[in-house]
């Protein structure tokens, strides 16, 4: 771990400590430090404590406590993009509205690793370690506050139970709970024959690669390839899930977003535009979460349609 610490010290030069408090309480986590601005901490966090996956308390070469951690695999791209954006600048770990450490970033960090250090006697890192560890545990526990009290989990010692929870990824736990508590917002169909769909998808992909005199989506919608693909989706709603896995969802902020809206809103007019979900995101991880929220709206309508058909039989 000390080798890792030395590496991180090269990546993020000096882990400086600050004691500034903000008037508005912020969620504990990592933020951009906005030098030269009145509120020097960014409004939104990069990652928060609940998104930490591993935490360890070590000591540096001088015996000073240092907290090492990694973040959720579902936030790795966001963390990497944020550190790249902050090269030559600082990011800060905010705890109880105080900047505990604010290292300067020297390179893009792909690993999701971080360290939290403090000048000796400036902050009690041992206490902070215990408290943020408990915060992560509480975030998972709050998702499953109605766990079966007879489960194996409740037979473990507190140390083992806490260790088990610390290893749980918050976003995976959240997705599992959402799946079990909101089944109508998830996909439950199996599709055996995909031959016709794949053919139409391929034809649409090839059509969209052709040069077009106009970049407006309406011009692309005039093609036979698009009309055939759209008609197939609208007449076979269960194939929307294959559409979700198609090239159309690789770039939803551009042309593809308009095509998606035209197809889905023709079938389900009450579904909001996918752009209302993705346009406000600025990184791939958040965009994936936004797309998933959009898909849940569509799945809800698909499940309603399925229930109506079953009722009519």
Tab-separated table of N, CA, C and O in Angstrom, residues 181-269:
chain	number	residue	atom	x	y	z
A	181	UNK	N	-38.510	-4.552	-6.280
A	181	UNK	CA	-39.603	-3.732	-5.757
A	181	UNK	C	-40.395	-3.027	-6.852
A	181	UNK	O	-41.533	-2.614	-6.617
A	182	UNK	N	-39.805	-2.885	-8.043
A	182	UNK	CA	-40.503	-2.237	-9.160
A	182	UNK	C	-40.440	-3.114	-10.408
A	182	UNK	O	-39.887	-2.714	-11.441
A	183	UNK	N	-40.981	-4.319	-10.343
A	183	UNK	CA	-40.857	-5.247	-11.478
A	183	UNK	C	-41.494	-4.730	-12.761
A	183	UNK	O	-41.083	-5.120	-13.852
A	184	UNK	N	-42.479	-3.843	-12.644
A	184	UNK	CA	-43.140	-3.330	-13.846
A	184	UNK	C	-42.246	-2.401	-14.655
A	184	UNK	O	-42.570	-2.061	-15.796
A	185	UNK	N	-41.129	-1.988	-14.072
A	185	UNK	CA	-40.218	-1.086	-14.773
A	185	UNK	C	-38.999	-1.825	-15.311
A	185	UNK	O	-37.984	-1.204	-15.606
A	186	UNK	N	-39.137	-3.133	-15.467
A	186	UNK	CA	-38.017	-3.926	-15.968
A	186	UNK	C	-38.498	-4.869	-17.058
A	186	UNK	O	-39.692	-5.164	-17.181
A	187	UNK	N	-37.555	-5.352	-17.831
A	187	UNK	CA	-37.857	-6.158	-19.007
A	187	UNK	C	-37.974	-7.634	-18.651
A	187	UNK	O	-37.078	-8.180	-18.002
A	188	UNK	N	-39.072	-8.268	-19.076
A	188	UNK	CA	-39.298	-9.669	-18.701
A	188	UNK	C	-39.614	-10.560	-19.906
A	188	UNK	O	-40.158	-11.631	-19.740
A	189	UNK	N	-39.266	-10.136	-21.113
A	189	UNK	CA	-39.626	-10.909	-22.299
A	189	UNK	C	-38.439	-11.669	-22.880
A	189	UNK	O	-37.316	-11.207	-22.830
A	190	UNK	N	-38.726	-12.817	-23.439
A	190	UNK	CA	-37.694	-13.569	-24.159
A	190	UNK	C	-38.068	-13.559	-25.640
A	190	UNK	O	-39.243	-13.694	-25.991
A	191	UNK	N	-37.077	-13.397	-26.493
A	191	UNK	CA	-37.304	-13.341	-27.939
A	191	UNK	C	-36.494	-14.451	-28.587
A	191	UNK	O	-35.267	-14.487	-28.457
A	192	UNK	N	-37.178	-15.342	-29.259
A	192	UNK	CA	-36.507	-16.488	-29.868
A	192	UNK	C	-36.039	-16.202	-31.292
A	192	UNK	O	-34.935	-16.564	-31.682
A	193	UNK	N	-36.893	-15.555	-32.076
A	193	UNK	CA	-36.580	-15.326	-33.491
A	193	UNK	C	-36.166	-13.868	-33.697
A	193	UNK	O	-36.986	-12.946	-33.601
A	194	UNK	N	-34.896	-13.648	-33.996
A	194	UNK	CA	-34.400	-12.285	-34.200
A	194	UNK	C	-33.960	-12.044	-35.646
A	194	UNK	O	-33.421	-10.990	-35.952
A	195	UNK	N	-34.205	-12.996	-36.525
A	195	UNK	CA	-33.697	-12.917	-37.901
A	195	UNK	C	-34.186	-11.665	-38.627
A	195	UNK	O	-33.393	-10.892	-39.183
A	196	UNK	N	-35.489	-11.454	-38.633
A	196	UNK	CA	-36.056	-10.317	-39.337
A	196	UNK	C	-35.608	-8.998	-38.701
A	196	UNK	O	-35.263	-8.044	-39.412
A	197	UNK	N	-35.615	-8.960	-37.390
A	197	UNK	CA	-35.195	-7.735	-36.711
A	197	UNK	C	-33.747	-7.386	-37.057
A	197	UNK	O	-33.443	-6.236	-37.379
A	198	UNK	N	-32.855	-8.359	-36.969
A	198	UNK	CA	-31.439	-8.112	-37.250
A	198	UNK	C	-31.236	-7.615	-38.679
A	198	UNK	O	-30.381	-6.758	-38.942
A	199	UNK	N	-32.014	-8.158	-39.594
A	199	UNK	CA	-31.926	-7.733	-40.999
A	199	UNK	C	-32.312	-6.253	-41.121
A	199	UNK	O	-31.616	-5.467	-41.786
A	200	UNK	N	-33.406	-5.870	-40.495
A	200	UNK	CA	-33.872	-4.489	-40.568
A	200	UNK	C	-32.914	-3.527	-39.859
A	200	UNK	O	-32.682	-2.405	-40.329
A	201	UNK	N	-32.360	-3.976	-38.762
A	201	UNK	CA	-31.395	-3.136	-38.043
A	201	UNK	C	-30.150	-2.903	-38.885
A	201	UNK	O	-29.631	-1.779	-38.945
A	202	UNK	N	-29.666	-3.936	-39.537
A	202	UNK	CA	-28.491	-3.818	-40.399
A	202	UNK	C	-28.761	-2.853	-41.546
A	202	UNK	O	-27.913	-2.011	-41.887
A	203	UNK	N	-29.941	-2.957	-42.158
A	203	UNK	CA	-30.287	-2.079	-43.268
A	203	UNK	C	-30.369	-0.622	-42.806
A	203	UNK	O	-29.944	0.296	-43.521
A	204	UNK	N	-30.903	-0.408	-41.608
A	204	UNK	CA	-30.979	0.952	-41.080
A	204	UNK	C	-29.587	1.507	-40.796
A	204	UNK	O	-29.289	2.665	-41.126
A	205	UNK	N	-28.731	0.684	-40.208
A	205	UNK	CA	-27.363	1.119	-39.917
A	205	UNK	C	-26.658	1.541	-41.205
A	205	UNK	O	-26.016	2.599	-41.260
A	206	UNK	N	-26.776	0.734	-42.246
A	206	UNK	CA	-26.124	1.038	-43.522
A	206	UNK	C	-26.706	2.299	-44.150
A	206	UNK	O	-25.976	3.110	-44.743
A	207	UNK	N	-28.004	2.484	-44.000
A	207	UNK	CA	-28.651	3.680	-44.554
A	207	UNK	C	-28.141	4.951	-43.871
A	207	UNK	O	-27.898	5.968	-44.527
A	208	UNK	N	-27.948	4.873	-42.582
A	208	UNK	CA	-27.508	6.052	-41.830
A	208	UNK	C	-26.039	6.388	-42.074
A	208	UNK	O	-25.599	7.493	-41.731
A	209	UNK	N	-25.298	5.462	-42.674
A	209	UNK	CA	-23.898	5.734	-42.999
A	209	UNK	C	-23.751	6.472	-44.319
A	209	UNK	O	-22.695	7.047	-44.610
A	210	UNK	N	-24.826	6.505	-45.103
A	210	UNK	CA	-24.762	7.158	-46.402
A	210	UNK	C	-24.750	8.679	-46.228
A	210	UNK	O	-25.358	9.208	-45.304
A	211	UNK	N	-24.052	9.385	-47.122
A	211	UNK	CA	-24.052	10.855	-47.037
A	211	UNK	C	-25.445	11.405	-47.303
A	211	UNK	O	-26.190	10.881	-48.127
A	212	UNK	N	-25.796	12.445	-46.576
A	212	UNK	CA	-27.119	13.044	-46.727
A	212	UNK	C	-26.933	14.548	-46.885
A	212	UNK	O	-26.124	15.159	-46.182
A	213	UNK	N	-27.698	15.127	-47.799
A	213	UNK	CA	-27.553	16.554	-48.044
A	213	UNK	C	-27.949	17.383	-46.836
A	213	UNK	O	-27.497	18.506	-46.659
A	214	UNK	N	-28.808	16.829	-46.014
A	214	UNK	CA	-29.255	17.540	-44.818
A	214	UNK	C	-28.977	16.685	-43.596
A	214	UNK	O	-29.099	15.467	-43.631
A	215	UNK	N	-28.601	17.343	-42.510
A	215	UNK	CA	-28.334	16.603	-41.269
A	215	UNK	C	-29.576	16.499	-40.405
A	215	UNK	O	-29.531	15.927	-39.319
A	216	UNK	N	-30.690	17.056	-40.867
A	216	UNK	CA	-31.924	16.999	-40.094
A	216	UNK	C	-32.448	15.571	-40.037
A	216	UNK	O	-32.455	14.847	-41.029
A	217	UNK	N	-32.934	15.195	-38.867
A	217	UNK	CA	-33.407	13.822	-38.679
A	217	UNK	C	-34.575	13.490	-39.608
A	217	UNK	O	-34.735	12.344	-40.028
A	218	UNK	N	-35.383	14.494	-39.950
A	218	UNK	CA	-36.553	14.236	-40.803
A	218	UNK	C	-36.142	13.710	-42.172
A	218	UNK	O	-36.888	12.952	-42.804
A	219	UNK	N	-34.957	14.120	-42.643
A	219	UNK	CA	-34.486	13.623	-43.936
A	219	UNK	C	-34.135	12.144	-43.852
A	219	UNK	O	-34.417	11.377	-44.766
A	220	UNK	N	-33.522	11.741	-42.753
A	220	UNK	CA	-33.179	10.329	-42.564
A	220	UNK	C	-34.441	9.486	-42.390
A	220	UNK	O	-34.474	8.314	-42.772
A	221	UNK	N	-35.477	10.079	-41.816
A	221	UNK	CA	-36.723	9.340	-41.558
A	221	UNK	C	-37.498	9.031	-42.838
A	221	UNK	O	-38.416	8.221	-42.822
A	222	UNK	N	-37.123	9.663	-43.950
A	222	UNK	CA	-37.825	9.425	-45.214
A	222	UNK	C	-37.388	8.135	-45.900
A	222	UNK	O	-38.050	7.663	-46.833
A	223	UNK	N	-36.280	7.572	-45.467
A	223	UNK	CA	-35.743	6.377	-46.141
A	223	UNK	C	-36.602	5.154	-45.869
A	223	UNK	O	-37.242	5.028	-44.819
A	224	UNK	N	-36.617	4.229	-46.823
A	224	UNK	CA	-37.374	2.981	-46.659
A	224	UNK	C	-36.804	2.154	-45.505
A	224	UNK	O	-37.562	1.500	-44.783
A	225	UNK	N	-35.479	2.187	-45.350
A	225	UNK	CA	-34.855	1.398	-44.281
A	225	UNK	C	-35.363	1.849	-42.912
A	225	UNK	O	-35.667	1.018	-42.043
A	226	UNK	N	-35.472	3.157	-42.739
A	226	UNK	CA	-35.967	3.669	-41.457
A	226	UNK	C	-37.448	3.348	-41.272
A	226	UNK	O	-37.876	2.901	-40.194
A	227	UNK	N	-38.249	3.568	-42.301
A	227	UNK	CA	-39.683	3.311	-42.213
A	227	UNK	C	-39.963	1.843	-41.907
A	227	UNK	O	-40.851	1.521	-41.099
A	228	UNK	N	-39.213	0.945	-42.537
A	228	UNK	CA	-39.420	-0.488	-42.302
A	228	UNK	C	-39.034	-0.877	-40.875
A	228	UNK	O	-39.726	-1.661	-40.224
A	229	UNK	N	-37.918	-0.315	-40.408
A	229	UNK	CA	-37.461	-0.611	-39.040
A	229	UNK	C	-38.479	-0.086	-38.029
A	229	UNK	O	-38.873	-0.794	-37.087
A	230	UNK	N	-38.908	1.135	-38.208
A	230	UNK	CA	-39.871	1.741	-37.289
A	230	UNK	C	-41.181	0.947	-37.268
A	230	UNK	O	-41.739	0.683	-36.189
A	231	UNK	N	-41.681	0.580	-38.427
A	231	UNK	CA	-42.940	-0.164	-38.508
A	231	UNK	C	-42.833	-1.507	-37.780
A	231	UNK	O	-43.770	-1.929	-37.091
A	232	UNK	N	-41.688	-2.159	-37.930
A	232	UNK	CA	-41.501	-3.465	-37.277
A	232	UNK	C	-41.515	-3.312	-35.757
A	232	UNK	O	-42.145	-4.106	-35.048
A	233	UNK	N	-40.837	-2.288	-35.256
A	233	UNK	CA	-40.803	-2.052	-33.813
A	233	UNK	C	-42.197	-1.716	-33.292
A	233	UNK	O	-42.644	-2.240	-32.261
A	234	UNK	N	-42.893	-0.856	-33.991
A	234	UNK	CA	-44.221	-0.439	-33.533
A	234	UNK	C	-45.241	-1.581	-33.578
A	234	UNK	O	-46.183	-1.621	-32.777
A	235	UNK	N	-45.053	-2.505	-34.496
A	235	UNK	CA	-45.971	-3.651	-34.606
A	235	UNK	C	-45.559	-4.835	-33.740
A	235	UNK	O	-46.350	-5.772	-33.563
A	236	UNK	N	-44.333	-4.821	-33.239
A	236	UNK	CA	-43.821	-5.911	-32.412
A	236	UNK	C	-43.108	-5.304	-31.189
A	236	UNK	O	-41.880	-5.239	-31.139
A	237	UNK	N	-43.900	-4.829	-30.234
A	237	UNK	CA	-43.349	-4.028	-29.136
A	237	UNK	C	-42.272	-4.750	-28.337
A	237	UNK	O	-41.382	-4.119	-27.775
A	238	UNK	N	-42.345	-6.094	-28.293
A	238	UNK	CA	-41.359	-6.816	-27.494
A	238	UNK	C	-39.937	-6.667	-28.055
A	238	UNK	O	-38.948	-6.849	-27.341
A	239	UNK	N	-39.832	-6.282	-29.337
A	239	UNK	CA	-38.513	-6.106	-29.953
A	239	UNK	C	-37.872	-4.769	-29.583
A	239	UNK	O	-36.739	-4.494	-29.982
A	240	UNK	N	-38.582	-3.958	-28.830
A	240	UNK	CA	-37.990	-2.711	-28.347
A	240	UNK	C	-36.750	-3.009	-27.516
A	240	UNK	O	-35.784	-2.241	-27.527
A	241	UNK	N	-36.763	-4.135	-26.811
A	241	UNK	CA	-35.590	-4.463	-25.992
A	241	UNK	C	-34.355	-4.721	-26.857
A	241	UNK	O	-33.235	-4.427	-26.438
A	242	UNK	N	-34.541	-5.265	-28.055
A	242	UNK	CA	-33.405	-5.428	-28.965
A	242	UNK	C	-32.973	-4.068	-29.504
A	242	UNK	O	-31.783	-3.832	-29.725
A	243	UNK	N	-33.934	-3.202	-29.693
A	243	UNK	CA	-33.608	-1.841	-30.100
A	243	UNK	C	-32.744	-1.165	-29.035
A	243	UNK	O	-31.789	-0.446	-29.362
A	244	UNK	N	-33.045	-1.405	-27.767
A	244	UNK	CA	-32.255	-0.833	-26.677
A	244	UNK	C	-30.801	-1.293	-26.742
A	244	UNK	O	-29.910	-0.604	-26.256
A	245	UNK	N	-30.575	-2.462	-27.328
A	245	UNK	CA	-29.226	-2.999	-27.413
A	245	UNK	C	-28.552	-2.652	-28.746
A	245	UNK	O	-27.417	-3.057	-28.982
A	246	UNK	N	-29.228	-1.905	-29.567
A	246	UNK	CA	-28.724	-1.628	-30.916
A	246	UNK	C	-27.793	-0.423	-30.936
A	246	UNK	O	-27.593	0.268	-29.939
A	247	UNK	N	-27.258	-0.146	-32.126
A	247	UNK	CA	-26.342	0.982	-32.329
A	247	UNK	C	-27.024	2.312	-32.039
A	247	UNK	O	-26.352	3.304	-31.744
A	248	UNK	N	-28.357	2.364	-32.099
A	248	UNK	CA	-29.062	3.614	-31.851
A	248	UNK	C	-28.800	4.160	-30.455
A	248	UNK	O	-28.865	5.365	-30.224
A	249	UNK	N	-28.488	3.267	-29.528
A	249	UNK	CA	-28.264	3.693	-28.143
A	249	UNK	C	-26.786	3.890	-27.832
A	249	UNK	O	-26.418	4.004	-26.656
A	250	UNK	N	-25.963	3.960	-28.865
A	250	UNK	CA	-24.537	4.235	-28.673
A	250	UNK	C	-24.256	5.740	-28.666
A	250	UNK	O	-23.266	6.185	-28.131
A	251	UNK	N	-25.134	6.508	-29.283
A	251	UNK	CA	-24.962	7.963	-29.308
A	251	UNK	C	-26.338	8.600	-29.286
A	251	UNK	O	-26.908	8.933	-30.322
A	252	UNK	N	-26.874	8.765	-28.093
A	252	UNK	CA	-28.266	9.204	-27.955
A	252	UNK	C	-28.414	10.723	-27.944
A	252	UNK	O	-29.532	11.231	-27.951
A	253	UNK	N	-27.303	11.455	-27.909
A	253	UNK	CA	-27.400	12.910	-27.859
A	253	UNK	C	-27.477	13.553	-29.238
A	253	UNK	O	-27.803	14.734	-29.356
A	254	UNK	N	-27.179	12.790	-30.274
A	254	UNK	CA	-27.212	13.320	-31.625
A	254	UNK	C	-28.417	12.843	-32.398
A	254	UNK	O	-29.536	12.758	-31.872
A	255	UNK	N	-28.177	12.510	-33.663
A	255	UNK	CA	-29.241	12.054	-34.559
A	255	UNK	C	-30.013	10.885	-33.968
A	255	UNK	O	-31.252	10.841	-34.036
A	256	UNK	N	-29.294	9.941	-33.369
A	256	UNK	CA	-29.955	8.741	-32.854
A	256	UNK	C	-31.048	9.067	-31.845
A	256	UNK	O	-32.078	8.397	-31.787
A	257	UNK	N	-30.837	10.101	-31.040
A	257	UNK	CA	-31.838	10.473	-30.053
A	257	UNK	C	-33.154	10.873	-30.695
A	257	UNK	O	-34.237	10.524	-30.200
A	258	UNK	N	-33.080	11.600	-31.806
A	258	UNK	CA	-34.297	12.013	-32.511
A	258	UNK	C	-35.000	10.804	-33.140
A	258	UNK	O	-36.242	10.734	-33.148
A	259	UNK	N	-34.225	9.872	-33.662
A	259	UNK	CA	-34.824	8.672	-34.252
A	259	UNK	C	-35.486	7.819	-33.178
A	259	UNK	O	-36.590	7.285	-33.381
A	260	UNK	N	-34.817	7.673	-32.037
A	260	UNK	CA	-35.382	6.915	-30.923
A	260	UNK	C	-36.706	7.529	-30.483
A	260	UNK	O	-37.706	6.831	-30.284
A	261	UNK	N	-36.715	8.857	-30.329
A	261	UNK	CA	-37.948	9.536	-29.909
A	261	UNK	C	-39.072	9.301	-30.909
A	261	UNK	O	-40.225	9.050	-30.524
A	262	UNK	N	-38.764	9.398	-32.190
A	262	UNK	CA	-39.802	9.231	-33.216
A	262	UNK	C	-40.407	7.832	-33.146
A	262	UNK	O	-41.633	7.673	-33.236
A	263	UNK	N	-39.572	6.833	-32.974
A	263	UNK	CA	-40.065	5.450	-32.937
A	263	UNK	C	-40.856	5.196	-31.655
A	263	UNK	O	-42.000	4.717	-31.695
A	264	UNK	N	-40.259	5.503	-30.514
A	264	UNK	CA	-40.891	5.188	-29.237
A	264	UNK	C	-42.148	6.026	-29.005
A	264	UNK	O	-43.180	5.515	-28.547
A	265	UNK	N	-42.089	7.321	-29.328
A	265	UNK	CA	-43.246	8.167	-29.073
A	265	UNK	C	-44.386	7.917	-30.050
A	265	UNK	O	-45.524	8.277	-29.767
A	266	UNK	N	-44.085	7.307	-31.199
A	266	UNK	CA	-45.161	6.860	-32.087
A	266	UNK	C	-45.903	5.703	-31.439
A	266	UNK	O	-47.135	5.613	-31.503
A	267	UNK	N	-45.157	4.828	-30.809
A	267	UNK	CA	-45.757	3.675	-30.125
A	267	UNK	C	-46.347	4.070	-28.785
A	267	UNK	O	-47.458	3.669	-28.438
A	268	UNK	N	-45.609	4.864	-28.013
A	268	UNK	CA	-46.039	5.285	-26.677
A	268	UNK	C	-45.897	6.806	-26.563
A	268	UNK	O	-44.865	7.311	-26.109
A	269	UNK	N	-46.915	7.561	-26.978
A	269	UNK	CA	-46.827	9.032	-26.990
A	269	UNK	C	-46.535	9.659	-25.635
A	269	UNK	O	-45.997	10.772	-25.566
